[in-house]
PDB file of C-alpha atoms in Angstrom:
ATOM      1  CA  UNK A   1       0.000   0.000   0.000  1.00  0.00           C
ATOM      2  CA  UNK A   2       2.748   2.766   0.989  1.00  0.00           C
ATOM      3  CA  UNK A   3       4.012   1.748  -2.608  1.00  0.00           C
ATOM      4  CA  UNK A   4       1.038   2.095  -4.776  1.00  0.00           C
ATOM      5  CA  UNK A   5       0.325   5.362  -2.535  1.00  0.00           C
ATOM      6  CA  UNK A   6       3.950   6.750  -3.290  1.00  0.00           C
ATOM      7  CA  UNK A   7       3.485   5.979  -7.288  1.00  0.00           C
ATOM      8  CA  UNK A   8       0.014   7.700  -7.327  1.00  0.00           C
ATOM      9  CA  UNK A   9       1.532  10.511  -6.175  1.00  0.00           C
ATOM     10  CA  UNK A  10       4.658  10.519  -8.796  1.00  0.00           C
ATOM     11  CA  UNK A  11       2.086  10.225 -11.198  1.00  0.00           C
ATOM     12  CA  UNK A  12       0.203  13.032  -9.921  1.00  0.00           C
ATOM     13  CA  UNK A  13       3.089  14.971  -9.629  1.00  0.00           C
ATOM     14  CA  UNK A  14       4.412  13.919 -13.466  1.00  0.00           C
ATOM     15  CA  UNK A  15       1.344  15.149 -14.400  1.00  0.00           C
ATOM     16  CA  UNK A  16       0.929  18.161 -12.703  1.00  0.00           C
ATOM     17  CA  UNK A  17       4.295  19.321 -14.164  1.00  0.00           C
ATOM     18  CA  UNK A  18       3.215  18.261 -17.555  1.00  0.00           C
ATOM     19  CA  UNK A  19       0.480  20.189 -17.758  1.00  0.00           C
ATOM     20  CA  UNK A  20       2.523  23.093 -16.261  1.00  0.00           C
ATOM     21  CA  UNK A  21       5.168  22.457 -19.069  1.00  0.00           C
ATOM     22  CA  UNK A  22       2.202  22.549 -21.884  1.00  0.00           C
ATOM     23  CA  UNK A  23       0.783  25.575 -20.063  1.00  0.00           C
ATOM     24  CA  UNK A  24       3.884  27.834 -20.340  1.00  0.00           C
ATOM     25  CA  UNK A  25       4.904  27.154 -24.192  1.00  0.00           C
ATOM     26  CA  UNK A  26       1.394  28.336 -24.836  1.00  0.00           C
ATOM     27  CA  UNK A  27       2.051  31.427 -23.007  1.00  0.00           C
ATOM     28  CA  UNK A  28       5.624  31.402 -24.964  1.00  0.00           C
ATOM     29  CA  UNK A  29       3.843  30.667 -27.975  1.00  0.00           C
ATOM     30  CA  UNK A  30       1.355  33.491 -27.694  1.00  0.00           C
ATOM     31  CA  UNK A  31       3.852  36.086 -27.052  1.00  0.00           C
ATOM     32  CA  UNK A  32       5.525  34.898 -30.051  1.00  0.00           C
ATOM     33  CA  UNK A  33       2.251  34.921 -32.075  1.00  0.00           C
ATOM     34  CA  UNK A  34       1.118  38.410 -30.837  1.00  0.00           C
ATOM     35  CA  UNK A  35       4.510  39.841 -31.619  1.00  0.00           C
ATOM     36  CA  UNK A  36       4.886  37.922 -34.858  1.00  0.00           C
ATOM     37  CA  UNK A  37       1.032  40.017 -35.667  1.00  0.00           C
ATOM     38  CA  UNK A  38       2.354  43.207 -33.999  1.00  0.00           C
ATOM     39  CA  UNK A  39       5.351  43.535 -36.283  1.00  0.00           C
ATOM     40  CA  UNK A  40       3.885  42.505 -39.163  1.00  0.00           C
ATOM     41  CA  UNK A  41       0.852  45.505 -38.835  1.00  0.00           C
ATOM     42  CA  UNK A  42       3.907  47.761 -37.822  1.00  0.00           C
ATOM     43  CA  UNK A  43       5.368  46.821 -41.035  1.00  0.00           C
ATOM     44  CA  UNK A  44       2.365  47.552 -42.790  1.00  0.00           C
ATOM     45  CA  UNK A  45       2.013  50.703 -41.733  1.00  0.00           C
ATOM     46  CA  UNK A  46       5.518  51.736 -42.354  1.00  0.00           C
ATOM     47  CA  UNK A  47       4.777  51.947 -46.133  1.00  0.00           C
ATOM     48  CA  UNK A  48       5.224  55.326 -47.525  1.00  0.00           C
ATOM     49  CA  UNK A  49       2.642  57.767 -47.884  1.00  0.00           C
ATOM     50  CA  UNK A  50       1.112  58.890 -51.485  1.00  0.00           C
ATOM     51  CA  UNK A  51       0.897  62.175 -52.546  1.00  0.00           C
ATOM     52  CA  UNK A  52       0.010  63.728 -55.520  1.00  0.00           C
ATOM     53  CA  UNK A  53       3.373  65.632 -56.595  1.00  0.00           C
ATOM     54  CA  UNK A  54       6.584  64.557 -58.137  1.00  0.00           C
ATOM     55  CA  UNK A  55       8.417  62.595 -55.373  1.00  0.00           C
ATOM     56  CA  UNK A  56      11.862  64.024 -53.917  1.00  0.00           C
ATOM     57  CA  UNK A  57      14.773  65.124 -56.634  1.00  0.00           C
ATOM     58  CA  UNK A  58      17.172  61.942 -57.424  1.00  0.00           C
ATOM     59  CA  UNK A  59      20.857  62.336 -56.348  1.00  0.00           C
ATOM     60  CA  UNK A  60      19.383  65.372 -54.281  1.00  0.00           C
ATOM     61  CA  UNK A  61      22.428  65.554 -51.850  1.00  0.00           C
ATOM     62  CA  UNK A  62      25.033  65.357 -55.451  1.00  0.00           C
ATOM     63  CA  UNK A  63      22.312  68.196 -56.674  1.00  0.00           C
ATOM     64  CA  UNK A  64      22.732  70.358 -53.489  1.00  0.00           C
ATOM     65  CA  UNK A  65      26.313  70.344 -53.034  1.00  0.00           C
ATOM     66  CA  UNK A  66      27.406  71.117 -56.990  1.00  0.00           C
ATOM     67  CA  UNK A  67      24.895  73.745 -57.295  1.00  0.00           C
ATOM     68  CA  UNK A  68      26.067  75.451 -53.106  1.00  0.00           C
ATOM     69  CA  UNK A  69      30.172  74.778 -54.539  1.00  0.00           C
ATOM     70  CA  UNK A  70      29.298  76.336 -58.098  1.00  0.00           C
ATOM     71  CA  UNK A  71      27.335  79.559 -56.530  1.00  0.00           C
ATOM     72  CA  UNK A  72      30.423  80.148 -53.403  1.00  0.00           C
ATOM     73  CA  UNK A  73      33.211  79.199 -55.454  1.00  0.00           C
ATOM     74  CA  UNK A  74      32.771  80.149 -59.474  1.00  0.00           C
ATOM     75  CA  UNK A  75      29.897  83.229 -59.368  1.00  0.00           C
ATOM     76  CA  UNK A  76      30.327  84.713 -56.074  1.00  0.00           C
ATOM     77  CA  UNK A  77      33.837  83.547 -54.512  1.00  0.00           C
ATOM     78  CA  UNK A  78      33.400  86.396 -51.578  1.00  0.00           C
ATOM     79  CA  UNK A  79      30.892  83.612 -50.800  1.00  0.00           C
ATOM     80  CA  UNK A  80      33.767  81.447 -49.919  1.00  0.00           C
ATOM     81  CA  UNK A  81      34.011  81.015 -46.974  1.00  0.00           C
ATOM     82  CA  UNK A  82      30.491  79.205 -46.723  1.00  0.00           C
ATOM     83  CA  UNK A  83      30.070  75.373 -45.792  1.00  0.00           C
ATOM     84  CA  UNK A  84      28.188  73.609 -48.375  1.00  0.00           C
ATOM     85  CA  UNK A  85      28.263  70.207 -46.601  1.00  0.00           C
ATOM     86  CA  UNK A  86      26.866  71.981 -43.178  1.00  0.00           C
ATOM     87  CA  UNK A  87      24.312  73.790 -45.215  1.00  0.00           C
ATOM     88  CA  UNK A  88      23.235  70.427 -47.201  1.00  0.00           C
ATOM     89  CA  UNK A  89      23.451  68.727 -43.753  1.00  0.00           C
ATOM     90  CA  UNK A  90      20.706  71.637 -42.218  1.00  0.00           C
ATOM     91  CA  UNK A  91      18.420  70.927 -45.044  1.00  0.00           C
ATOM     92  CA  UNK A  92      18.808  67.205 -44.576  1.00  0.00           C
ATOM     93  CA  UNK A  93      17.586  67.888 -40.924  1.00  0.00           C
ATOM     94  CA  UNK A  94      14.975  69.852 -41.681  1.00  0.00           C
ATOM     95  CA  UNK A  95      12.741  66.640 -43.262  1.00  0.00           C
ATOM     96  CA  UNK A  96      13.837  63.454 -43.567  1.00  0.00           C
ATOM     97  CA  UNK A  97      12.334  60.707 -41.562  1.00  0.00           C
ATOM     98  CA  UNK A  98       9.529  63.513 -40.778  1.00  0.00           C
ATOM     99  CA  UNK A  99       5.536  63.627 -42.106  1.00  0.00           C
ATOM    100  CA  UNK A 100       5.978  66.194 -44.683  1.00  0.00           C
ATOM    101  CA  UNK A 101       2.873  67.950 -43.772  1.00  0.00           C
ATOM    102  CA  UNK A 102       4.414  68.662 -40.431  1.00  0.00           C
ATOM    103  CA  UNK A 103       6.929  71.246 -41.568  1.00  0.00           C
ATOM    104  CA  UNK A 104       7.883  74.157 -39.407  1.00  0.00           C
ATOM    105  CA  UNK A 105       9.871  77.004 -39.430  1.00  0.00           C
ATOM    106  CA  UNK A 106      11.745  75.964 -37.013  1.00  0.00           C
ATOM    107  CA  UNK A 107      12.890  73.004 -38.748  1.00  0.00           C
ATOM    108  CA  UNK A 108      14.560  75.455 -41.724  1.00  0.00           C
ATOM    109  CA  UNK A 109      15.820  78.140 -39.672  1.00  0.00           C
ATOM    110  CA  UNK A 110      19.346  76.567 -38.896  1.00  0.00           C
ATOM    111  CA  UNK A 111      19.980  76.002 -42.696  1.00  0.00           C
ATOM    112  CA  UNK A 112      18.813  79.991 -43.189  1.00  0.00           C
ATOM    113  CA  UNK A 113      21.361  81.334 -40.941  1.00  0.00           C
ATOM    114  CA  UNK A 114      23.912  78.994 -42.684  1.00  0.00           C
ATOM    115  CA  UNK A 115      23.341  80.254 -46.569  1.00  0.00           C
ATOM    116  CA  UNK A 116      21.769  83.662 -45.798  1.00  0.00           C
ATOM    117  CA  UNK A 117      24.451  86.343 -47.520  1.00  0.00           C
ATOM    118  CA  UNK A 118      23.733  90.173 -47.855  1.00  0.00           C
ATOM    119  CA  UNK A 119      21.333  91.283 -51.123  1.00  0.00           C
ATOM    120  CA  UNK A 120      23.650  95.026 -52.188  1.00  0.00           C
ATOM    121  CA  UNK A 121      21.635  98.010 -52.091  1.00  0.00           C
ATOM    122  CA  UNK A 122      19.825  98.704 -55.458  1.00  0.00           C
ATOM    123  CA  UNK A 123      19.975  94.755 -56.648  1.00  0.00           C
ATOM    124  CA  UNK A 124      16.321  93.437 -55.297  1.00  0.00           C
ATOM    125  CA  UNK A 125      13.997  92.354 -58.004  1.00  0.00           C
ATOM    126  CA  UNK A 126      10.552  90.807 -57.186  1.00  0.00           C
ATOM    127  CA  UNK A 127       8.107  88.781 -59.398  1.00  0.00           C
ATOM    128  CA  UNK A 128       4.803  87.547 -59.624  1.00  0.00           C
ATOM    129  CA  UNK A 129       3.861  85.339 -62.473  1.00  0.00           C
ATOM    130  CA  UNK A 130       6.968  86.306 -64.467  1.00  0.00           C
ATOM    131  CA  UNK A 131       9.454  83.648 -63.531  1.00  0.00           C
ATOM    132  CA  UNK A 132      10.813  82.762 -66.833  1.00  0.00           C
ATOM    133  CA  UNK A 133      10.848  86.748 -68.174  1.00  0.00           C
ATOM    134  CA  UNK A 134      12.361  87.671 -64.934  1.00  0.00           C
ATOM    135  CA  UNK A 135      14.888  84.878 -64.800  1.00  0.00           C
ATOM    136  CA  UNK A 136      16.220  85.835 -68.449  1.00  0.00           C
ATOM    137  CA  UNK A 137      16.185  89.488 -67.472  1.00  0.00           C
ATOM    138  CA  UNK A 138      18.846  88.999 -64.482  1.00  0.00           C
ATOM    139  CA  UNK A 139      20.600  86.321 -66.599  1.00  0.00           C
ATOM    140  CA  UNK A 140      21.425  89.017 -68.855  1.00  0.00           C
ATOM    141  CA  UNK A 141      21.435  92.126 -66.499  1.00  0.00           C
ATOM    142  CA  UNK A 142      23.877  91.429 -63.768  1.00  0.00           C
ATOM    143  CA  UNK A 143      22.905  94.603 -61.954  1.00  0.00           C
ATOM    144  CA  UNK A 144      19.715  92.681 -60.526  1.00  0.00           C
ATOM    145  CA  UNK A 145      19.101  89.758 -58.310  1.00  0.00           C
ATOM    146  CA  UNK A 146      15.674  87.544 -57.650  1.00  0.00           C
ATOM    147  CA  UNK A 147      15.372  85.378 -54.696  1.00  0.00           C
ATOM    148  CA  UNK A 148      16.312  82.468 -57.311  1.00  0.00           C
ATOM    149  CA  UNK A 149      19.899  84.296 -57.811  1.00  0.00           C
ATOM    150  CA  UNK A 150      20.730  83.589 -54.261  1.00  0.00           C
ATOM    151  CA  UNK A 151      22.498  80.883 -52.852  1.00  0.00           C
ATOM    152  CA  UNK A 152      19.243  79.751 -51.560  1.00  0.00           C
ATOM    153  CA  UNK A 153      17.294  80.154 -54.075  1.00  0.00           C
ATOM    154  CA  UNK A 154      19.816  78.802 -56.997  1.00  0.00           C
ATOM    155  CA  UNK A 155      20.056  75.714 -54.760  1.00  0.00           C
ATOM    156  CA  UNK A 156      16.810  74.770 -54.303  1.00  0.00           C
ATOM    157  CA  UNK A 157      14.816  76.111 -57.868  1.00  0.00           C
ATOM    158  CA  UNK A 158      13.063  73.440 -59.410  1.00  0.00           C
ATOM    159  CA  UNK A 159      14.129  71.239 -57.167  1.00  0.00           C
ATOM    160  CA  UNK A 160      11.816  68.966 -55.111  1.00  0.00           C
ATOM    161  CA  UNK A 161      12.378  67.484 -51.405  1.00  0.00           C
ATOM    162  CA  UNK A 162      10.265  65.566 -48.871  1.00  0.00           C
ATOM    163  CA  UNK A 163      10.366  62.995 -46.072  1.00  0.00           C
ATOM    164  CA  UNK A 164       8.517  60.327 -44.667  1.00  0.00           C
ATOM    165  CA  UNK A 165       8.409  58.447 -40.790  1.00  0.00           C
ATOM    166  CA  UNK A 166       9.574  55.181 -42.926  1.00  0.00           C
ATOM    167  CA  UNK A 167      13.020  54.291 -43.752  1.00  0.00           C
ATOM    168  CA  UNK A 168      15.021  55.177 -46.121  1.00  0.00           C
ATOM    169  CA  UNK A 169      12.980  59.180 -44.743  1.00  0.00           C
ATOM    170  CA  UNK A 170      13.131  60.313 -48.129  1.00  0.00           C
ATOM    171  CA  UNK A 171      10.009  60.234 -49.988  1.00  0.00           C
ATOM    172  CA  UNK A 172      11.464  59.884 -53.825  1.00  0.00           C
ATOM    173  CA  UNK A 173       7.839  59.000 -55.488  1.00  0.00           C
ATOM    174  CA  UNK A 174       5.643  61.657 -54.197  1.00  0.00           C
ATOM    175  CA  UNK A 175       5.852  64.648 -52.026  1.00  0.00           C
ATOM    176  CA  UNK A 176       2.436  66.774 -51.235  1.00  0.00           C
ATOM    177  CA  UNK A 177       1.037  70.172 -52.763  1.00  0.00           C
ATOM    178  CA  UNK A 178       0.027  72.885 -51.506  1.00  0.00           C
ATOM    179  CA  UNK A 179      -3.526  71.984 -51.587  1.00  0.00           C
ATOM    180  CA  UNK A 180      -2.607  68.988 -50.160  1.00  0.00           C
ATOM    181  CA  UNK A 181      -1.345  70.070 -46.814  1.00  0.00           C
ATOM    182  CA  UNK A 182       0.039  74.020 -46.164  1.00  0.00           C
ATOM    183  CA  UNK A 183       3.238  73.250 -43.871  1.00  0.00           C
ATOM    184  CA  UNK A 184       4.681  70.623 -46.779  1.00  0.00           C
ATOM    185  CA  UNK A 185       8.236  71.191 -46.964  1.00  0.00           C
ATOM    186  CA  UNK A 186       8.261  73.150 -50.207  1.00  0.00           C
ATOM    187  CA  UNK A 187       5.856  75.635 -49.233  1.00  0.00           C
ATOM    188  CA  UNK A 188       7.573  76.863 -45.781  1.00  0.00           C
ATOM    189  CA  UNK A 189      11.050  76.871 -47.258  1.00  0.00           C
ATOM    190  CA  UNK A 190       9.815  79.192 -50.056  1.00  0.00           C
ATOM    191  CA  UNK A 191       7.795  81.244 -47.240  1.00  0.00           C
ATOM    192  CA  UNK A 192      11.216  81.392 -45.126  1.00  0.00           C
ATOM    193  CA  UNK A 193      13.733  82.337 -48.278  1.00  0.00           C
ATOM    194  CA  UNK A 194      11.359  84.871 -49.093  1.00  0.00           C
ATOM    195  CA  UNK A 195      10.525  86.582 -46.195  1.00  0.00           C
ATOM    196  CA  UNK A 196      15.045  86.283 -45.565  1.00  0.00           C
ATOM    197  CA  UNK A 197      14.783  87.764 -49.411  1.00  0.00           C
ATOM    198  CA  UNK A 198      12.623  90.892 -48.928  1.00  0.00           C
ATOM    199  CA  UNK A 199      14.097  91.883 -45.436  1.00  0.00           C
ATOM    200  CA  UNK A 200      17.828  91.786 -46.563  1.00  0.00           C
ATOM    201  CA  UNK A 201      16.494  94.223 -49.582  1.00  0.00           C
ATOM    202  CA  UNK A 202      17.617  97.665 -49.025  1.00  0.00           C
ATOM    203  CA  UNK A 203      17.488 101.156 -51.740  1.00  0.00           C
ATOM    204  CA  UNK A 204      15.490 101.020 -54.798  1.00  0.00           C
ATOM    205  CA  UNK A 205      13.508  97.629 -55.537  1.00  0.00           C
ATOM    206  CA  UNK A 206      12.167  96.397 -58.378  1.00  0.00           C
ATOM    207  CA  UNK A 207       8.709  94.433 -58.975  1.00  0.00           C
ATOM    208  CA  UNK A 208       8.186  93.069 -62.026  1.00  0.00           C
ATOM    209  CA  UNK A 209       4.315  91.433 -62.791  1.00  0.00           C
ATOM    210  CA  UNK A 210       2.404  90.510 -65.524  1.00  0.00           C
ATOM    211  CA  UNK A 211      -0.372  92.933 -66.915  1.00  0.00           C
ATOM    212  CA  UNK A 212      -1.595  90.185 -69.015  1.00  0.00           C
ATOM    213  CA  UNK A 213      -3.322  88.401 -66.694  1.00  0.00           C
ATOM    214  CA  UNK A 214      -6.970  88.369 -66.944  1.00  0.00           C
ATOM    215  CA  UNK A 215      -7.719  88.058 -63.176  1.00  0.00           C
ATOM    216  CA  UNK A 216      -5.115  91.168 -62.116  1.00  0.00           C
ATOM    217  CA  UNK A 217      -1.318  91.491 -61.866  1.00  0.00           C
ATOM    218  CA  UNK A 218      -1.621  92.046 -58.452  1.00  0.00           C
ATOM    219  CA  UNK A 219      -2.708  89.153 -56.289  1.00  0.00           C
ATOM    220  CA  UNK A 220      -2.774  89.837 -52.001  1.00  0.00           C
ATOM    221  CA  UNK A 221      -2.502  85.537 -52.307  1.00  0.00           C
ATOM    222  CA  UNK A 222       0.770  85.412 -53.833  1.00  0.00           C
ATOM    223  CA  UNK A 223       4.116  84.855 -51.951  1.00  0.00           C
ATOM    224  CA  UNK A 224       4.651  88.721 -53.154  1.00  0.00           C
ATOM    225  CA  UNK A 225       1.225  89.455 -51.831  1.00  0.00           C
ATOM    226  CA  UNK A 226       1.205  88.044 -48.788  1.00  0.00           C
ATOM    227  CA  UNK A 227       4.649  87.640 -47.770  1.00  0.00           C
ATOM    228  CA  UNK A 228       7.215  89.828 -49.570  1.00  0.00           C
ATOM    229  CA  UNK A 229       5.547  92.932 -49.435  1.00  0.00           C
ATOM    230  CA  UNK A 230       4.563  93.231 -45.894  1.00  0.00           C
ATOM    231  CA  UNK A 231       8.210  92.341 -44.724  1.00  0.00           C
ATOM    232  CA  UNK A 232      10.080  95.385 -46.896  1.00  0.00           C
ATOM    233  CA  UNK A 233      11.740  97.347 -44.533  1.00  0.00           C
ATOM    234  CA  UNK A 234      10.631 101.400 -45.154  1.00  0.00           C
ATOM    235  CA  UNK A 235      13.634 102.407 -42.938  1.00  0.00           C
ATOM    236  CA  UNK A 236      16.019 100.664 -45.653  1.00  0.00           C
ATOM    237  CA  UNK A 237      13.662 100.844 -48.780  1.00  0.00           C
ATOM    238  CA  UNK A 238      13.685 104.072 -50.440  1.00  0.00           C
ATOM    239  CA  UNK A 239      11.305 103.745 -53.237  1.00  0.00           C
ATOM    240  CA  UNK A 240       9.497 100.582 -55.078  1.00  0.00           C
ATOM    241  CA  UNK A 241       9.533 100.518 -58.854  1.00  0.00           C
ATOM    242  CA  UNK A 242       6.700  98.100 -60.672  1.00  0.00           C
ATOM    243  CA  UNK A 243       7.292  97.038 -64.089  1.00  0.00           C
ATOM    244  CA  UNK A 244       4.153  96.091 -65.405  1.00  0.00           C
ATOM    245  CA  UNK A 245       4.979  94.087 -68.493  1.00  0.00           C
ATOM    246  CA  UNK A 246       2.569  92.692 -70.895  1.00  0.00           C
ATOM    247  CA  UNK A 247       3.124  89.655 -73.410  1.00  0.00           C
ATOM    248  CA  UNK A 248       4.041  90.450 -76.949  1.00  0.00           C
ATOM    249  CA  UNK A 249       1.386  90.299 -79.044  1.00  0.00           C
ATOM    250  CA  UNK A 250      -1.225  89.525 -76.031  1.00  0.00           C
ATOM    251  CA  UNK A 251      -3.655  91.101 -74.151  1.00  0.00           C
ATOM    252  CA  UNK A 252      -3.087  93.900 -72.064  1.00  0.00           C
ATOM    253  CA  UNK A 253      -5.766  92.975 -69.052  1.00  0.00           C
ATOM    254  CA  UNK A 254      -4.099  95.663 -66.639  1.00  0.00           C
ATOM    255  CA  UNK A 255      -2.133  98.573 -67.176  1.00  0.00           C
ATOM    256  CA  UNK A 256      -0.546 100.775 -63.894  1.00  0.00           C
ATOM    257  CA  UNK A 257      -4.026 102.544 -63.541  1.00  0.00           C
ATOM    258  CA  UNK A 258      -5.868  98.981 -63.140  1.00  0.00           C
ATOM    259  CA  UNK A 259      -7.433  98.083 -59.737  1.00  0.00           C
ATOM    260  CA  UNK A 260      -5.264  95.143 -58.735  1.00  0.00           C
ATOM    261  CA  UNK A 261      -2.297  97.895 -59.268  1.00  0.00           C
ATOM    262  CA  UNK A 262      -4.278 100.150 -57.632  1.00  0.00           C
ATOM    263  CA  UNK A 263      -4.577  98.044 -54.754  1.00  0.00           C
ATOM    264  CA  UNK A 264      -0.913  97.351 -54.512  1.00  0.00           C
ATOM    265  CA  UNK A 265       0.129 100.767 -54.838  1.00  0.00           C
ATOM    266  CA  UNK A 266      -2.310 101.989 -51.996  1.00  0.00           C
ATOM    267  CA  UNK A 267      -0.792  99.038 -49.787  1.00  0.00           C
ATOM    268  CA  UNK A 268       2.558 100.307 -50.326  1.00  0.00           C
ATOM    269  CA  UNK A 269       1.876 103.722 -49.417  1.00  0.00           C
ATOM    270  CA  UNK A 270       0.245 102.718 -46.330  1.00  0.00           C
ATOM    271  CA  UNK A 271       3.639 101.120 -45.406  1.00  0.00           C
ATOM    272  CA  UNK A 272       5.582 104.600 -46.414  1.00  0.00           C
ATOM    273  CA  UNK A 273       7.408 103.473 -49.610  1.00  0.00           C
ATOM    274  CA  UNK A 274       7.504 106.028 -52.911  1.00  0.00           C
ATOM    275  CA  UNK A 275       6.033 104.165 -55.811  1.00  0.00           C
ATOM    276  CA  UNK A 276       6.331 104.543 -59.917  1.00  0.00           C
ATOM    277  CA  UNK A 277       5.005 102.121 -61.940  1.00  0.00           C
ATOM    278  CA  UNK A 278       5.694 101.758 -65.877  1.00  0.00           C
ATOM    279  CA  UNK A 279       4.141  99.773 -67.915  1.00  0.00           C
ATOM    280  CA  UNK A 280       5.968  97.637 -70.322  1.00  0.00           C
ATOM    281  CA  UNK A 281      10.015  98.582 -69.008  1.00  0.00           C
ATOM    282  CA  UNK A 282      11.439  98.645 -72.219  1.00  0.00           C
ATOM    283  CA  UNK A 283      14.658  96.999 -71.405  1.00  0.00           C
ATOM    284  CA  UNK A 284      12.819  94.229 -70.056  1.00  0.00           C
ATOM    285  CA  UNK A 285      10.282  94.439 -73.201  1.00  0.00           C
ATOM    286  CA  UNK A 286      13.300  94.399 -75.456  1.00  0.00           C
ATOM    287  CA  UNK A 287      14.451  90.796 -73.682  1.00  0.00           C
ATOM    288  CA  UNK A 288      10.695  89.562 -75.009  1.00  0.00           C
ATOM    289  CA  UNK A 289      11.207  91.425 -78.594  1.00  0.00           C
ATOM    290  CA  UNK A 290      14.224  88.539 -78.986  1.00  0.00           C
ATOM    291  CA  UNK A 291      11.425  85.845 -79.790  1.00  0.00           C
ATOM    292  CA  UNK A 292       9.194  88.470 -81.506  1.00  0.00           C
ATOM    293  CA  UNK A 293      11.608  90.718 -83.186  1.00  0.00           C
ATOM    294  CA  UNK A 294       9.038  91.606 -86.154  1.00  0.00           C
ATOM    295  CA  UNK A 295       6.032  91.965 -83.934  1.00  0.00           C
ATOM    296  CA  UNK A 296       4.959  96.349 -83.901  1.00  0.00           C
ATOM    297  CA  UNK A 297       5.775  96.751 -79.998  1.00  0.00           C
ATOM    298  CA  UNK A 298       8.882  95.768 -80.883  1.00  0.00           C
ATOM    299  CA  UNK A 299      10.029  98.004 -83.852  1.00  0.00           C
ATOM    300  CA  UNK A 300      12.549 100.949 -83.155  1.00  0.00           C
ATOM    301  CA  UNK A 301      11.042 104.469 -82.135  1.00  0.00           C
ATOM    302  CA  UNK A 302      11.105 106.689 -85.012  1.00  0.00           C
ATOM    303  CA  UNK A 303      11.422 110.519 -84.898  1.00  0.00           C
ATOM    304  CA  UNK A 304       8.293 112.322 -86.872  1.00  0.00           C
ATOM    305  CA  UNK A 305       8.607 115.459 -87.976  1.00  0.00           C
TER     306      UNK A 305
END
């Protein structure tokens, strides 16, 4: 009897331990399992995000760097003594590995201080629907400078950049618009360069817009509207010049008497600059006469008698 009692409990113990045994690799298993599910939903929601706009520039660091060592060291060598691998670095920073539609100024503002340089006295010319026009014009007029003639600005034109929370944090398929989300990395750069552009501008500026537009050549929405104009400094601006140009051949919606013009001019007077406006700045209308040379606008005066 003491026998069979002993093995009864040895089996009851065997048992007991079995079942304790079975009982903890299905715990084990189920951590397993859970994190097996966990990772893989992780996964699947590390894919990257869709947008609607071209996707970041390829080889943008290669793109960066020869366009910051061309600017500082072939067209403006007073420039130096600038870092173009600290100021690539900065604009690294300022997006990768973040959601692009969670840009702030604070995430540029490093790589501003790095490539901001001084804009001489005279030099400032600002656009509004004229980019190409006003791009030839300082490309063959050295005595004026857009935001795009910068080092900023000649670094990042027509250039695209975004991130994304997903490795590699560059988004190179699709980046969002404006309409898309407002603090996308494209939009507050431009805000910050331009805001940097019209506060370093000092003497006579120049705005150049386009009179040809049917809705106004003056638009309060527009990054000159809204941004550039209201951060001109009056204490270093003496006067604002408009050239209001018009396309060869096309229609002439606005001329410096129109309302949007109107509009602009009474804005600028409110802020204490002098104003002229001219419409059609005939060195800048000779520049469009290139592609039209036979067109009536673009013959020589002629003295009548």
């Amino acid at each position: 009897m003491p026998f069979q009692q002993g093995s009864a409990r040895t089996r009851q113990r065997t048992v007991l331990l079995v079942g304790m045994v079975v009982l903890l690799a299905a715990l084990v298993l189920a951590v397993v399992l859970a994190s097996l599910l966990t990772h893989g939903k992780e996964e699947a929601g590390l894919k990257m995000l869709n947008w609607t706009d071209r996707g970041t520039t390829k080889n943008l660091q290669e793109v960066i760097l020869g366009r910051c060592y061309s600017y500082v060291m072939a067209r403006y060598p007073e420039l130096g003594d600038k870092d173009c691998l600290k100021i690539w670095e900065s604009l690294k920073q300022a997006f990768i590995y973040k959601n692009p539609c969670n840009i702030t100024p604070e995430d540029y503002q490093p790589l501003m201080e790095l490539a901001s340089h001084p804009i001489p006295c005279n030099k400032s010319l600002f656009w509004s629907k004229t980019n190409d026009l006003a791009h030839r014009y300082t490309k063959s007029n050295q005595d004026f400078l857009t935001l795009e003639d910068t080092l900023l600005g000649y670094m990042a034109d027509r250039v695209s950049w975004c991130g994304d929370p997903s490795a590699p944090g560059i988004n190179y398929e699709s980046c969002p618009k404006r309409s898309e989300c407002e603090s996308n990395p494209s939009s507050v750069f431009w805000k910050m360069a331009s805001k940097m552009f019209a506060e370093s501008a000092c003497g006579v500026v120049q705005v150049m817009l386009n009179g040809s537009i049917e809705a106004g050549a003056f638009k309060s929405s527009s990054i000159f509207g809204s941004i550039e104009i209201f951060n001109l400094n009056p204490d270093k601006v003496s006067a604002v010049h408009i050239w209001l140009m018009h396309d060869i051949g096309g229609p002439q919606s606005e001329s410096c008497s129109g309302h949007s013009i109107s509009r602009l001019k009474s804005i600028l007077e409110e802020r204490n600059f002098k104003i002229t406006c001219e419409d059609d700045y005939r060195p800048v209308q000779l520049l469009q006469c290139v592609h039209n040379p036979g067109h009536t606008d673009c013959r020589p005066c002629t003295n009548t008698t």
